[in-house]
PDB file of C-alpha atoms in Angstrom:
ATOM      1  CA  MET A   1     -38.447  -6.387 -19.533  1.00  0.00           C
ATOM      2  CA  PRO A   2     -37.974  -7.852 -16.006  1.00  0.00           C
ATOM      3  CA  THR A   3     -34.015  -7.330 -15.779  1.00  0.00           C
ATOM      4  CA  THR A   4     -34.395  -3.690 -16.412  1.00  0.00           C
ATOM      5  CA  ARG A   5     -35.316  -2.555 -12.813  1.00  0.00           C
ATOM      6  CA  PRO A   6     -32.452  -4.607 -11.045  1.00  0.00           C
ATOM      7  CA  ARG A   7     -29.803  -3.191 -13.657  1.00  0.00           C
ATOM      8  CA  ARG A   8     -31.120   0.360 -13.062  1.00  0.00           C
ATOM      9  CA  THR A   9     -31.013  -0.212  -9.423  1.00  0.00           C
ATOM     10  CA  THR A  10     -27.571  -1.629  -9.632  1.00  0.00           C
ATOM     11  CA  LEU A  11     -26.238   1.471 -11.713  1.00  0.00           C
ATOM     12  CA  LEU A  12     -27.967   3.977  -9.406  1.00  0.00           C
ATOM     13  CA  LEU A  13     -26.255   2.483  -6.442  1.00  0.00           C
ATOM     14  CA  PHE A  14     -22.782   2.479  -8.314  1.00  0.00           C
ATOM     15  CA  VAL A  15     -23.345   6.020  -9.170  1.00  0.00           C
ATOM     16  CA  VAL A  16     -24.122   6.906  -5.618  1.00  0.00           C
ATOM     17  CA  LEU A  17     -21.379   5.177  -4.207  1.00  0.00           C
ATOM     18  CA  LEU A  18     -18.736   6.760  -6.783  1.00  0.00           C
ATOM     19  CA  ALA A  19     -20.172  10.162  -5.954  1.00  0.00           C
ATOM     20  CA  CYS A  20     -19.723   9.649  -2.043  1.00  0.00           C
ATOM     21  CA  ALA A  21     -16.226   8.215  -2.494  1.00  0.00           C
ATOM     22  CA  ALA A  22     -14.966  11.620  -3.566  1.00  0.00           C
ATOM     23  CA  ASP A  23     -15.781  13.043  -0.120  1.00  0.00           C
ATOM     24  CA  ARG A  24     -13.529  10.431   1.776  1.00  0.00           C
ATOM     25  CA  PRO A  25      -9.922  11.518   2.603  1.00  0.00           C
ATOM     26  CA  LEU A  26      -7.211   9.712   0.856  1.00  0.00           C
ATOM     27  CA  VAL A  27      -5.723   8.251   4.226  1.00  0.00           C
ATOM     28  CA  GLU A  28      -7.331   7.694   7.322  1.00  0.00           C
ATOM     29  CA  VAL A  29      -5.855   6.303  10.589  1.00  0.00           C
ATOM     30  CA  PHE A  30      -7.860   4.212  13.055  1.00  0.00           C
ATOM     31  CA  GLU A  31      -7.690   6.015  16.410  1.00  0.00           C
ATOM     32  CA  GLN A  32      -9.903   5.857  19.530  1.00  0.00           C
ATOM     33  CA  GLY A  33     -12.504   3.719  17.955  1.00  0.00           C
ATOM     34  CA  ASP A  34     -12.940   5.763  14.710  1.00  0.00           C
ATOM     35  CA  TRP A  35     -11.455   6.588  11.472  1.00  0.00           C
ATOM     36  CA  GLN A  36      -9.585   9.884  11.212  1.00  0.00           C
ATOM     37  CA  PRO A  37      -8.225  11.754   8.344  1.00  0.00           C
ATOM     38  CA  VAL A  38      -4.366  11.981   7.860  1.00  0.00           C
ATOM     39  CA  PRO A  39      -2.919  14.401   5.258  1.00  0.00           C
ATOM     40  CA  PHE A  40      -1.054  12.176   2.899  1.00  0.00           C
ATOM     41  CA  ARG A  41      -0.409  12.520  -0.893  1.00  0.00           C
ATOM     42  CA  ILE A  42       0.354  10.221  -3.639  1.00  0.00           C
ATOM     43  CA  THR A  43       4.012  10.496  -4.687  1.00  0.00           C
ATOM     44  CA  SER A  44       3.841   7.638  -7.080  1.00  0.00           C
ATOM     45  CA  MET A  45       1.555   4.728  -8.391  1.00  0.00           C
ATOM     46  CA  GLY A  46       3.488   2.156 -10.377  1.00  0.00           C
ATOM     47  CA  GLY A  47       2.365  -1.132 -11.635  1.00  0.00           C
ATOM     48  CA  GLN A  48       2.062  -3.697 -14.473  1.00  0.00           C
ATOM     49  CA  TYR A  49      -0.497  -5.936 -15.958  1.00  0.00           C
ATOM     50  CA  ALA A  50       0.350  -9.379 -16.670  1.00  0.00           C
ATOM     51  CA  ALA A  51      -2.905 -11.490 -17.439  1.00  0.00           C
ATOM     52  CA  PRO A  52      -4.693 -12.289 -15.405  1.00  0.00           C
ATOM     53  CA  ARG A  53      -3.000 -10.224 -12.630  1.00  0.00           C
ATOM     54  CA  VAL A  54      -1.936  -6.704 -11.775  1.00  0.00           C
ATOM     55  CA  GLY A  55       1.023  -5.836  -9.513  1.00  0.00           C
ATOM     56  CA  PHE A  56       1.131  -2.405  -7.984  1.00  0.00           C
ATOM     57  CA  VAL A  57       3.165  -0.194  -5.740  1.00  0.00           C
ATOM     58  CA  LEU A  58       1.591   2.963  -4.281  1.00  0.00           C
ATOM     59  CA  ARG A  59       3.859   5.408  -2.343  1.00  0.00           C
ATOM     60  CA  LEU A  60       2.548   8.270  -0.282  1.00  0.00           C
ATOM     61  CA  GLU A  61       4.117  10.921   1.816  1.00  0.00           C
ATOM     62  CA  GLY A  62       2.432  12.389   4.826  1.00  0.00           C
ATOM     63  CA  PRO A  63       3.186  14.816   7.766  1.00  0.00           C
ATOM     64  CA  SER A  64       6.901  15.359   8.766  1.00  0.00           C
ATOM     65  CA  GLY A  65       8.189  13.267   5.715  1.00  0.00           C
ATOM     66  CA  ARG A  66       6.385  10.117   6.906  1.00  0.00           C
ATOM     67  CA  ARG A  67       6.479   7.593   4.104  1.00  0.00           C
ATOM     68  CA  LEU A  68       3.786   4.838   3.422  1.00  0.00           C
ATOM     69  CA  THR A  69       4.323   2.112   0.779  1.00  0.00           C
ATOM     70  CA  VAL A  70       1.692  -0.038  -0.208  1.00  0.00           C
ATOM     71  CA  GLU A  71       2.452  -3.373  -2.436  1.00  0.00           C
ATOM     72  CA  GLY A  72      -0.307  -5.530  -3.760  1.00  0.00           C
ATOM     73  CA  THR A  73      -1.627  -8.008  -6.452  1.00  0.00           C
ATOM     74  CA  VAL A  74      -4.845  -7.700  -7.846  1.00  0.00           C
ATOM     75  CA  GLU A  75      -6.480 -10.637  -9.847  1.00  0.00           C
ATOM     76  CA  ILE A  76      -8.945  -9.719 -12.871  1.00  0.00           C
ATOM     77  CA  ASP A  77     -11.014 -13.033 -13.020  1.00  0.00           C
ATOM     78  CA  PRO A  78     -13.501 -11.474 -14.278  1.00  0.00           C
ATOM     79  CA  ARG A  79     -14.024  -8.879 -11.419  1.00  0.00           C
ATOM     80  CA  PRO A  80     -11.053  -7.250  -9.743  1.00  0.00           C
ATOM     81  CA  THR A  81     -10.008  -8.991  -6.469  1.00  0.00           C
ATOM     82  CA  LEU A  82      -7.036  -8.143  -4.291  1.00  0.00           C
ATOM     83  CA  VAL A  83      -5.185 -11.420  -3.727  1.00  0.00           C
ATOM     84  CA  GLY A  84      -2.180 -10.396  -1.599  1.00  0.00           C
ATOM     85  CA  GLY A  85      -0.403  -7.313  -0.394  1.00  0.00           C
ATOM     86  CA  ARG A  86       1.473  -5.660   2.378  1.00  0.00           C
ATOM     87  CA  TRP A  87       2.613  -2.319   3.451  1.00  0.00           C
ATOM     88  CA  PHE A  88       5.236  -0.303   5.191  1.00  0.00           C
ATOM     89  CA  ASP A  89       5.057   2.776   7.560  1.00  0.00           C
ATOM     90  CA  GLU A  90       8.385   4.757   7.716  1.00  0.00           C
ATOM     91  CA  ASP A  91       8.623   7.613  10.401  1.00  0.00           C
ATOM     92  CA  GLY A  92      12.145   8.484  10.851  1.00  0.00           C
ATOM     93  CA  SER A  93      13.778   5.499  12.246  1.00  0.00           C
ATOM     94  CA  THR A  94      10.475   3.871  13.074  1.00  0.00           C
ATOM     95  CA  VAL A  95       9.206   1.218  10.738  1.00  0.00           C
ATOM     96  CA  ARG A  96       5.954  -0.661  10.975  1.00  0.00           C
ATOM     97  CA  SER A  97       4.478  -3.163   8.475  1.00  0.00           C
ATOM     98  CA  GLY A  98       1.623  -5.375   7.944  1.00  0.00           C
ATOM     99  CA  ILE A  99      -0.841  -7.090   5.615  1.00  0.00           C
ATOM    100  CA  LEU A 100      -3.240  -5.318   2.988  1.00  0.00           C
ATOM    101  CA  SER A 101      -6.851  -6.228   2.588  1.00  0.00           C
ATOM    102  CA  SER A 102      -9.657  -4.753   0.393  1.00  0.00           C
ATOM    103  CA  ALA A 103     -13.428  -5.363   0.009  1.00  0.00           C
ATOM    104  CA  ALA A 104     -13.686  -3.195  -3.102  1.00  0.00           C
ATOM    105  CA  VAL A 105     -11.076  -2.686  -6.002  1.00  0.00           C
ATOM    106  CA  ASP A 106     -11.667  -0.578  -9.144  1.00  0.00           C
ATOM    107  CA  TYR A 107      -9.606  -1.475 -12.214  1.00  0.00           C
ATOM    108  CA  PHE A 108      -9.929  -0.030 -15.651  1.00  0.00           C
ATOM    109  CA  GLY A 109      -8.086  -1.988 -18.347  1.00  0.00           C
ATOM    110  CA  GLY A 110      -6.174   0.531 -20.161  1.00  0.00           C
ATOM    111  CA  GLN A 111      -7.134  -0.073 -23.612  1.00  0.00           C
ATOM    112  CA  GLY A 112      -5.266   2.160 -25.724  1.00  0.00           C
ATOM    113  CA  GLY A 113      -3.450   3.416 -22.616  1.00  0.00           C
ATOM    114  CA  ARG A 114      -2.146   2.734 -19.205  1.00  0.00           C
ATOM    115  CA  PRO A 115      -4.343   0.800 -16.740  1.00  0.00           C
ATOM    116  CA  SER A 116      -5.564   2.476 -13.714  1.00  0.00           C
ATOM    117  CA  LEU A 117      -6.723   1.213 -10.161  1.00  0.00           C
ATOM    118  CA  GLY A 118      -8.649   2.432  -7.344  1.00  0.00           C
ATOM    119  CA  GLY A 119     -10.770   1.150  -4.280  1.00  0.00           C
ATOM    120  CA  GLN A 120     -10.644   1.154  -0.625  1.00  0.00           C
ATOM    121  CA  PHE A 121      -7.685  -0.747   0.951  1.00  0.00           C
ATOM    122  CA  THR A 122      -7.293  -1.449   4.627  1.00  0.00           C
ATOM    123  CA  LEU A 123      -3.677  -1.574   6.155  1.00  0.00           C
ATOM    124  CA  SER A 124      -3.553  -3.943   9.250  1.00  0.00           C
ATOM    125  CA  THR A 125      -1.089  -5.326  11.562  1.00  0.00           C
ATOM    126  CA  ASP A 126      -1.618  -8.884  13.103  1.00  0.00           C
ATOM    127  CA  ASP A 127      -4.188  -7.572  15.550  1.00  0.00           C
ATOM    128  CA  ALA A 128      -5.638  -4.274  14.333  1.00  0.00           C
ATOM    129  CA  ALA A 129      -6.594  -2.170  11.425  1.00  0.00           C
ATOM    130  CA  ILE A 130      -4.105   0.688  11.336  1.00  0.00           C
ATOM    131  CA  TYR A 131      -4.755   2.805   8.222  1.00  0.00           C
ATOM    132  CA  ARG A 132      -7.551   2.723   5.387  1.00  0.00           C
ATOM    133  CA  ILE A 133      -6.664   4.441   1.959  1.00  0.00           C
ATOM    134  CA  ASN A 134      -9.707   5.558  -0.169  1.00  0.00           C
ATOM    135  CA  LEU A 135      -7.837   5.569  -3.398  1.00  0.00           C
ATOM    136  CA  PRO A 136      -9.626   7.111  -6.427  1.00  0.00           C
ATOM    137  CA  ARG A 137      -9.003   5.585  -9.931  1.00  0.00           C
ATOM    138  CA  THR A 138      -5.145   6.296 -10.479  1.00  0.00           C
ATOM    139  CA  THR A 139      -3.400   5.368 -13.572  1.00  0.00           C
ATOM    140  CA  LEU A 140      -0.477   3.044 -13.033  1.00  0.00           C
ATOM    141  CA  THR A 141       2.985   4.213 -14.399  1.00  0.00           C
ATOM    142  CA  ALA A 142       5.283   1.410 -15.779  1.00  0.00           C
ATOM    143  CA  GLU A 143       7.738   1.635 -12.902  1.00  0.00           C
ATOM    144  CA  ARG A 144       7.123  -0.324  -9.692  1.00  0.00           C
TER     145      ARG A 144
END
């Protein structure tokens, strides 16, 4: 039974990380050297699975009508990995954009239903991280 202990340790670590993730705000902004919560809410999460990839579009709304759109592609081989993405931040007439990255993506295959996606995503410009999204597993609607 030498493999039981590593499996239990891995499972315990996963459960602890999952429990801690619920305490994180949905969106954070990097200001003054630290991540600060920003009150955004999900307005839609669309996507489509086309083996072995999932394309998704996440739309959020924040203070004063600020809109944040995140587009990405996740490859399932066999673990989910973000392989590309971009984001747009619209605040009135001002628009910023950049690249999307992620160290942790959560994908549930949707057997018998729609697939769902979650994880932690970093939204950056060419020179700095701007936002971090702590996305709980969210069901993808058919629209993108």
